[in-house]
Amino acid sequence: MAGRVTGKLALVTGAAQGLGAQAALTLAREGARVLCTDINGEGAEASAAAINEECGADTAFGMAHDVTQPDQWDAAIDMAEDKLGGLSVLVNNAGVGVRGNIETCTLEDWRAGFAINVDGPFLGCQKALRLLKDNQPGSIVNISSIAGLIASDTMPGYNASKAAVWMLTKSVALYCSKMGWNIRCNSVHPTFVDTPILDGIGKNAGIEKDVVMGKLARQIPLGRVGKPQEIANGVLFLASDESSFMTAAELKLDGGISAM
């Protein structure tokens, strides 16, 4: 089914690489115009350039954007209005891991993780509503994690921040519904996905990526880690009108791990 989001106007954060870049490309391939943002501005612009090369000029735009800063969210929303003509889809994808167990996680790392993983989506939802209200039906897609639904003894900061995104999503969804707006808000909960984050895990531990991938795959009932396109497909569904009766919900893309 081609053109599943034709006419949609999307902003995707953390779009310089990994899940964000794949989500932005997938939305563009299915007819959306996209603003790619990332704290790595050059990377965001490169993602936009790649989209334009494949999908045509002015399909995508890129900009530097620190999601923890309210004024930079204002600039991103203004750019969406200027370059796209509005906004009907917001994908809050930017996120980071938070190192350490409850004894070793520093307060600095905890706060930095919450600033990006929670403050970012909070500000995005808050700031984007100005344009989303004028471009209904609208859809907010918050990228949480399966770690926001099931816990690990090794990452309280990541568990807690991604669980906060899960509940933020529900609150925003209920608010929009109460206000009578056709703006839906849902969360996506991936497990391990083959992105540059996994490369970093291996380097930090001094382990080859193939070994890391094997260890992670053994934890997942389907026997492998996820692919970026598989997560992007979920984002596409939630951004499209195919999911028009879905709000305040969580989409688990976890290979069955949460059933264990």
Tab-separated table of C-alpha atoms in Angstrom:
chain	number	residue	atom	x	y	z
A	1	MET	CA	0.000	0.000	0.000
A	2	ALA	CA	1.853	3.093	-1.224
A	3	GLY	CA	1.260	6.608	0.013
A	4	ARG	CA	0.104	5.603	3.469
A	5	VAL	CA	0.929	9.053	4.901
A	6	THR	CA	0.532	11.180	1.779
A	7	GLY	CA	0.032	14.800	2.769
A	8	LYS	CA	1.271	14.316	6.335
A	9	LEU	CA	3.772	16.826	7.750
A	10	ALA	CA	6.183	15.186	10.190
A	11	LEU	CA	8.901	16.213	12.617
A	12	VAL	CA	11.264	13.427	13.711
A	13	THR	CA	13.805	14.039	16.479
A	14	GLY	CA	17.057	12.112	16.773
A	15	ALA	CA	16.974	11.690	12.998
A	16	ALA	CA	20.704	11.796	12.267
A	17	GLN	CA	21.056	8.018	12.506
A	18	GLY	CA	19.470	4.794	13.706
A	19	LEU	CA	15.766	4.566	14.369
A	20	GLY	CA	15.126	8.264	13.768
A	21	ALA	CA	16.778	8.302	10.352
A	22	GLN	CA	14.925	5.141	9.305
A	23	ALA	CA	11.592	6.457	10.565
A	24	ALA	CA	12.032	9.746	8.700
A	25	LEU	CA	12.948	7.930	5.476
A	26	THR	CA	10.036	5.516	5.803
A	27	LEU	CA	7.536	8.330	6.340
A	28	ALA	CA	8.923	10.184	3.326
A	29	ARG	CA	8.754	7.088	1.137
A	30	GLU	CA	5.075	6.806	2.022
A	31	GLY	CA	4.245	10.387	1.089
A	32	ALA	CA	5.039	12.595	4.089
A	33	ARG	CA	7.201	15.688	4.103
A	34	VAL	CA	9.640	15.554	6.992
A	35	LEU	CA	11.715	17.807	9.215
A	36	CYS	CA	14.697	15.830	10.554
A	37	THR	CA	16.168	17.223	13.759
A	38	ASP	CA	19.074	16.114	15.902
A	39	ILE	CA	21.625	17.589	18.277
A	40	ASN	CA	24.001	16.549	15.484
A	41	GLY	CA	22.797	19.138	13.005
A	42	GLU	CA	25.059	17.989	10.193
A	43	GLY	CA	23.751	14.459	10.609
A	44	ALA	CA	20.150	15.677	10.495
A	45	GLU	CA	20.853	17.616	7.318
A	46	ALA	CA	22.534	14.550	5.812
A	47	SER	CA	19.447	12.454	6.566
A	48	ALA	CA	17.276	15.087	4.889
A	49	ALA	CA	19.579	15.214	1.872
A	50	ALA	CA	19.398	11.420	1.487
A	51	ILE	CA	15.607	11.580	1.634
A	52	ASN	CA	15.487	14.343	-0.973
A	53	GLU	CA	17.793	12.397	-3.268
A	54	GLU	CA	15.414	9.445	-3.185
A	55	CYS	CA	12.025	11.134	-2.817
A	56	GLY	CA	12.493	14.506	-4.493
A	57	ALA	CA	13.543	18.038	-3.593
A	58	ASP	CA	11.888	19.723	-0.606
A	59	THR	CA	10.563	16.455	0.759
A	60	ALA	CA	12.796	16.800	3.816
A	61	PHE	CA	14.702	19.404	5.760
A	62	GLY	CA	17.254	19.133	8.550
A	63	MET	CA	18.305	21.229	11.509
A	64	ALA	CA	20.297	21.128	14.738
A	65	HIS	CA	18.015	20.660	17.730
A	66	ASP	CA	18.730	19.979	21.390
A	67	VAL	CA	15.467	18.483	22.638
A	68	THR	CA	16.201	19.478	26.238
A	69	GLN	CA	15.996	23.198	25.405
A	70	PRO	CA	12.584	24.925	25.173
A	71	ASP	CA	13.864	27.679	22.891
A	72	GLN	CA	15.235	25.118	20.451
A	73	TRP	CA	11.858	23.404	20.397
A	74	ASP	CA	10.322	26.775	19.538
A	75	ALA	CA	12.798	27.072	16.653
A	76	ALA	CA	12.009	23.549	15.426
A	77	ILE	CA	8.255	24.170	15.498
A	78	ASP	CA	8.753	27.485	13.684
A	79	MET	CA	10.836	25.709	11.033
A	80	ALA	CA	8.150	23.059	10.598
A	81	GLU	CA	5.629	25.813	10.034
A	82	ASP	CA	7.923	27.644	7.618
A	83	LYS	CA	9.313	24.737	5.598
A	84	LEU	CA	6.510	22.173	5.810
A	85	GLY	CA	3.551	24.486	6.141
A	86	GLY	CA	2.464	22.978	9.449
A	87	LEU	CA	2.714	19.767	11.422
A	88	SER	CA	0.471	16.720	11.645
A	89	VAL	CA	2.911	14.091	12.953
A	90	LEU	CA	5.465	14.377	15.770
A	91	VAL	CA	7.896	11.521	16.397
A	92	ASN	CA	9.730	11.998	19.697
A	93	ASN	CA	12.588	9.611	19.011
A	94	ALA	CA	15.691	11.272	20.494
A	95	GLY	CA	16.966	9.315	23.472
A	96	VAL	CA	20.042	8.030	25.295
A	97	GLY	CA	21.014	5.137	27.493
A	98	VAL	CA	21.632	5.750	31.192
A	99	ARG	CA	24.603	3.892	32.651
A	100	GLY	CA	24.869	2.156	35.965
A	101	ASN	CA	22.894	0.143	38.497
A	102	ILE	CA	21.328	1.742	41.575
A	103	GLU	CA	24.734	1.903	43.298
A	104	THR	CA	26.850	3.046	40.363
A	105	CYS	CA	24.507	5.345	38.415
A	106	THR	CA	25.536	8.913	39.142
A	107	LEU	CA	23.049	11.673	39.771
A	108	GLU	CA	24.606	13.505	36.820
A	109	ASP	CA	23.909	10.584	34.464
A	110	TRP	CA	20.412	10.135	35.907
A	111	ARG	CA	19.532	13.792	35.295
A	112	ALA	CA	21.091	13.831	31.822
A	113	GLY	CA	19.086	10.748	30.862
A	114	PHE	CA	15.833	12.227	32.103
A	115	ALA	CA	16.542	15.543	30.377
A	116	ILE	CA	16.768	13.875	26.964
A	117	ASN	CA	14.444	10.893	27.402
A	118	VAL	CA	11.637	12.640	29.313
A	119	ASP	CA	12.005	16.421	29.111
A	120	GLY	CA	12.458	16.097	25.333
A	121	PRO	CA	9.130	14.343	24.661
A	122	PHE	CA	7.369	16.541	27.233
A	123	LEU	CA	8.534	19.711	25.496
A	124	GLY	CA	7.846	18.241	22.083
A	125	CYS	CA	4.250	17.363	22.912
A	126	GLN	CA	3.693	20.718	24.563
A	127	LYS	CA	5.237	22.854	21.822
A	128	ALA	CA	3.893	20.886	18.846
A	129	LEU	CA	0.244	21.142	19.842
A	130	ARG	CA	0.103	24.670	18.426
A	131	LEU	CA	0.556	23.295	14.914
A	132	LEU	CA	-1.039	19.893	15.431
A	133	LYS	CA	-4.333	21.553	16.379
A	134	ASP	CA	-4.376	23.290	12.988
A	135	ASN	CA	-3.550	20.138	11.015
A	136	GLN	CA	-5.914	17.476	12.323
A	137	PRO	CA	-5.988	14.531	12.285
A	138	GLY	CA	-2.697	14.550	14.137
A	139	SER	CA	-0.511	11.867	15.627
A	140	ILE	CA	2.219	11.966	18.282
A	141	VAL	CA	4.485	8.924	18.403
A	142	ASN	CA	6.741	8.697	21.451
A	143	ILE	CA	9.594	6.204	21.251
A	144	SER	CA	9.825	4.553	24.652
A	145	SER	CA	11.386	1.098	25.115
A	146	ILE	CA	10.471	-2.337	26.320
A	147	ALA	CA	12.675	-1.251	29.233
A	148	GLY	CA	9.865	1.122	30.153
A	149	LEU	CA	7.567	-1.863	30.725
A	150	ILE	CA	9.881	-4.545	32.116
A	151	ALA	CA	12.724	-3.861	34.524
A	152	SER	CA	16.375	-4.773	34.740
A	153	ASP	CA	18.625	-4.645	37.776
A	154	THR	CA	21.339	-2.979	35.696
A	155	MET	CA	19.618	0.181	34.402
A	156	PRO	CA	17.284	1.977	36.822
A	157	GLY	CA	17.803	5.311	35.075
A	158	TYR	CA	16.840	3.976	31.671
A	159	ASN	CA	13.933	1.926	33.065
A	160	ALA	CA	12.546	4.899	34.959
A	161	SER	CA	12.942	7.423	32.132
A	162	LYS	CA	11.339	5.196	29.515
A	163	ALA	CA	8.500	4.307	31.890
A	164	ALA	CA	7.917	8.042	32.301
A	165	VAL	CA	7.549	8.375	28.521
A	166	TRP	CA	4.952	5.596	28.601
A	167	MET	CA	2.800	7.426	31.161
A	168	LEU	CA	3.383	10.852	29.592
A	169	THR	CA	1.982	9.425	26.370
A	170	LYS	CA	-1.234	8.316	28.034
A	171	SER	CA	-1.741	11.637	29.782
A	172	VAL	CA	-1.246	13.610	26.564
A	173	ALA	CA	-3.599	11.282	24.699
A	174	LEU	CA	-6.349	11.708	27.295
A	175	TYR	CA	-5.890	15.480	27.340
A	176	CYS	CA	-6.194	15.798	23.573
A	177	SER	CA	-9.297	13.608	23.592
A	178	LYS	CA	-10.852	15.631	26.419
A	179	MET	CA	-10.233	18.818	24.450
A	180	GLY	CA	-12.081	17.333	21.491
A	181	TRP	CA	-9.036	17.324	19.209
A	182	ASN	CA	-8.393	14.538	16.728
A	183	ILE	CA	-4.798	14.253	17.918
A	184	ARG	CA	-3.725	10.787	18.992
A	185	CYS	CA	-0.696	9.965	21.133
A	186	ASN	CA	0.845	6.486	21.343
A	187	SER	CA	4.155	5.004	22.436
A	188	VAL	CA	6.447	2.470	20.764
A	189	HIS	CA	8.413	-0.011	22.861
A	190	PRO	CA	11.267	-1.709	20.995
A	191	THR	CA	13.669	-4.221	22.434
A	192	PHE	CA	17.299	-4.424	21.216
A	193	VAL	CA	17.603	-3.084	17.670
A	194	ASP	CA	20.611	-3.163	15.347
A	195	THR	CA	21.572	0.514	15.510
A	196	PRO	CA	24.821	2.367	16.299
A	197	ILE	CA	23.906	2.143	20.003
A	198	LEU	CA	24.776	-1.556	19.915
A	199	ASP	CA	28.158	-0.704	18.398
A	200	GLY	CA	28.800	1.478	21.425
A	201	ILE	CA	27.858	-1.290	23.850
A	202	GLY	CA	30.444	-3.577	22.319
A	203	LYS	CA	33.183	-0.947	22.264
A	204	ASN	CA	32.577	0.039	25.878
A	205	ALA	CA	32.767	-3.590	26.965
A	206	GLY	CA	35.662	-4.464	24.649
A	207	ILE	CA	33.540	-7.099	22.903
A	208	GLU	CA	33.053	-7.694	19.187
A	209	LYS	CA	29.662	-6.628	17.855
A	210	ASP	CA	28.828	-10.163	16.659
A	211	VAL	CA	29.293	-11.450	20.190
A	212	VAL	CA	27.095	-8.688	21.601
A	213	MET	CA	24.405	-9.397	19.007
A	214	GLY	CA	24.464	-13.102	19.862
A	215	LYS	CA	24.104	-12.477	23.583
A	216	LEU	CA	21.209	-10.086	23.054
A	217	ALA	CA	19.489	-12.394	20.563
A	218	ARG	CA	19.469	-15.231	23.079
A	219	GLN	CA	17.287	-13.111	25.378
A	220	ILE	CA	14.584	-12.648	22.724
A	221	PRO	CA	12.045	-15.401	21.942
A	222	LEU	CA	12.282	-14.754	18.181
A	223	GLY	CA	16.014	-15.403	18.460
A	224	ARG	CA	17.374	-12.159	16.973
A	225	VAL	CA	17.589	-8.431	17.567
A	226	GLY	CA	15.239	-6.112	15.734
A	227	LYS	CA	15.885	-4.247	12.506
A	228	PRO	CA	15.444	-0.450	12.263
A	229	GLN	CA	12.905	-0.897	9.462
A	230	GLU	CA	10.735	-3.068	11.708
A	231	ILE	CA	10.491	-0.247	14.238
A	232	ALA	CA	9.970	2.341	11.504
A	233	ASN	CA	7.048	0.261	10.218
A	234	GLY	CA	5.404	0.647	13.617
A	235	VAL	CA	5.970	4.395	13.564
A	236	LEU	CA	4.469	4.533	10.076
A	237	PHE	CA	1.351	2.698	11.231
A	238	LEU	CA	0.842	5.047	14.178
A	239	ALA	CA	1.476	8.130	12.035
A	240	SER	CA	-1.035	6.982	9.431
A	241	ASP	CA	-4.818	7.110	9.534
A	242	GLU	CA	-4.781	3.307	9.642
A	243	SER	CA	-4.425	3.644	13.419
A	244	SER	CA	-7.214	6.229	13.704
A	245	PHE	CA	-8.901	4.427	16.632
A	246	MET	CA	-5.678	3.937	18.578
A	247	THR	CA	-4.617	6.386	21.263
A	248	ALA	CA	-3.060	6.169	24.743
A	249	ALA	CA	-1.738	2.764	23.688
A	250	GLU	CA	1.656	1.083	23.668
A	251	LEU	CA	2.976	-0.782	20.641
A	252	LYS	CA	5.416	-3.484	21.756
A	253	LEU	CA	7.982	-4.415	19.099
A	254	ASP	CA	10.038	-6.692	21.263
A	255	GLY	CA	10.278	-10.114	19.662
A	256	GLY	CA	8.180	-11.531	22.492
A	257	ILE	CA	10.533	-10.638	25.334
A	258	SER	CA	7.828	-8.972	27.438
A	259	ALA	CA	5.824	-12.212	27.487
A	260	MET	CA	8.514	-14.030	29.440
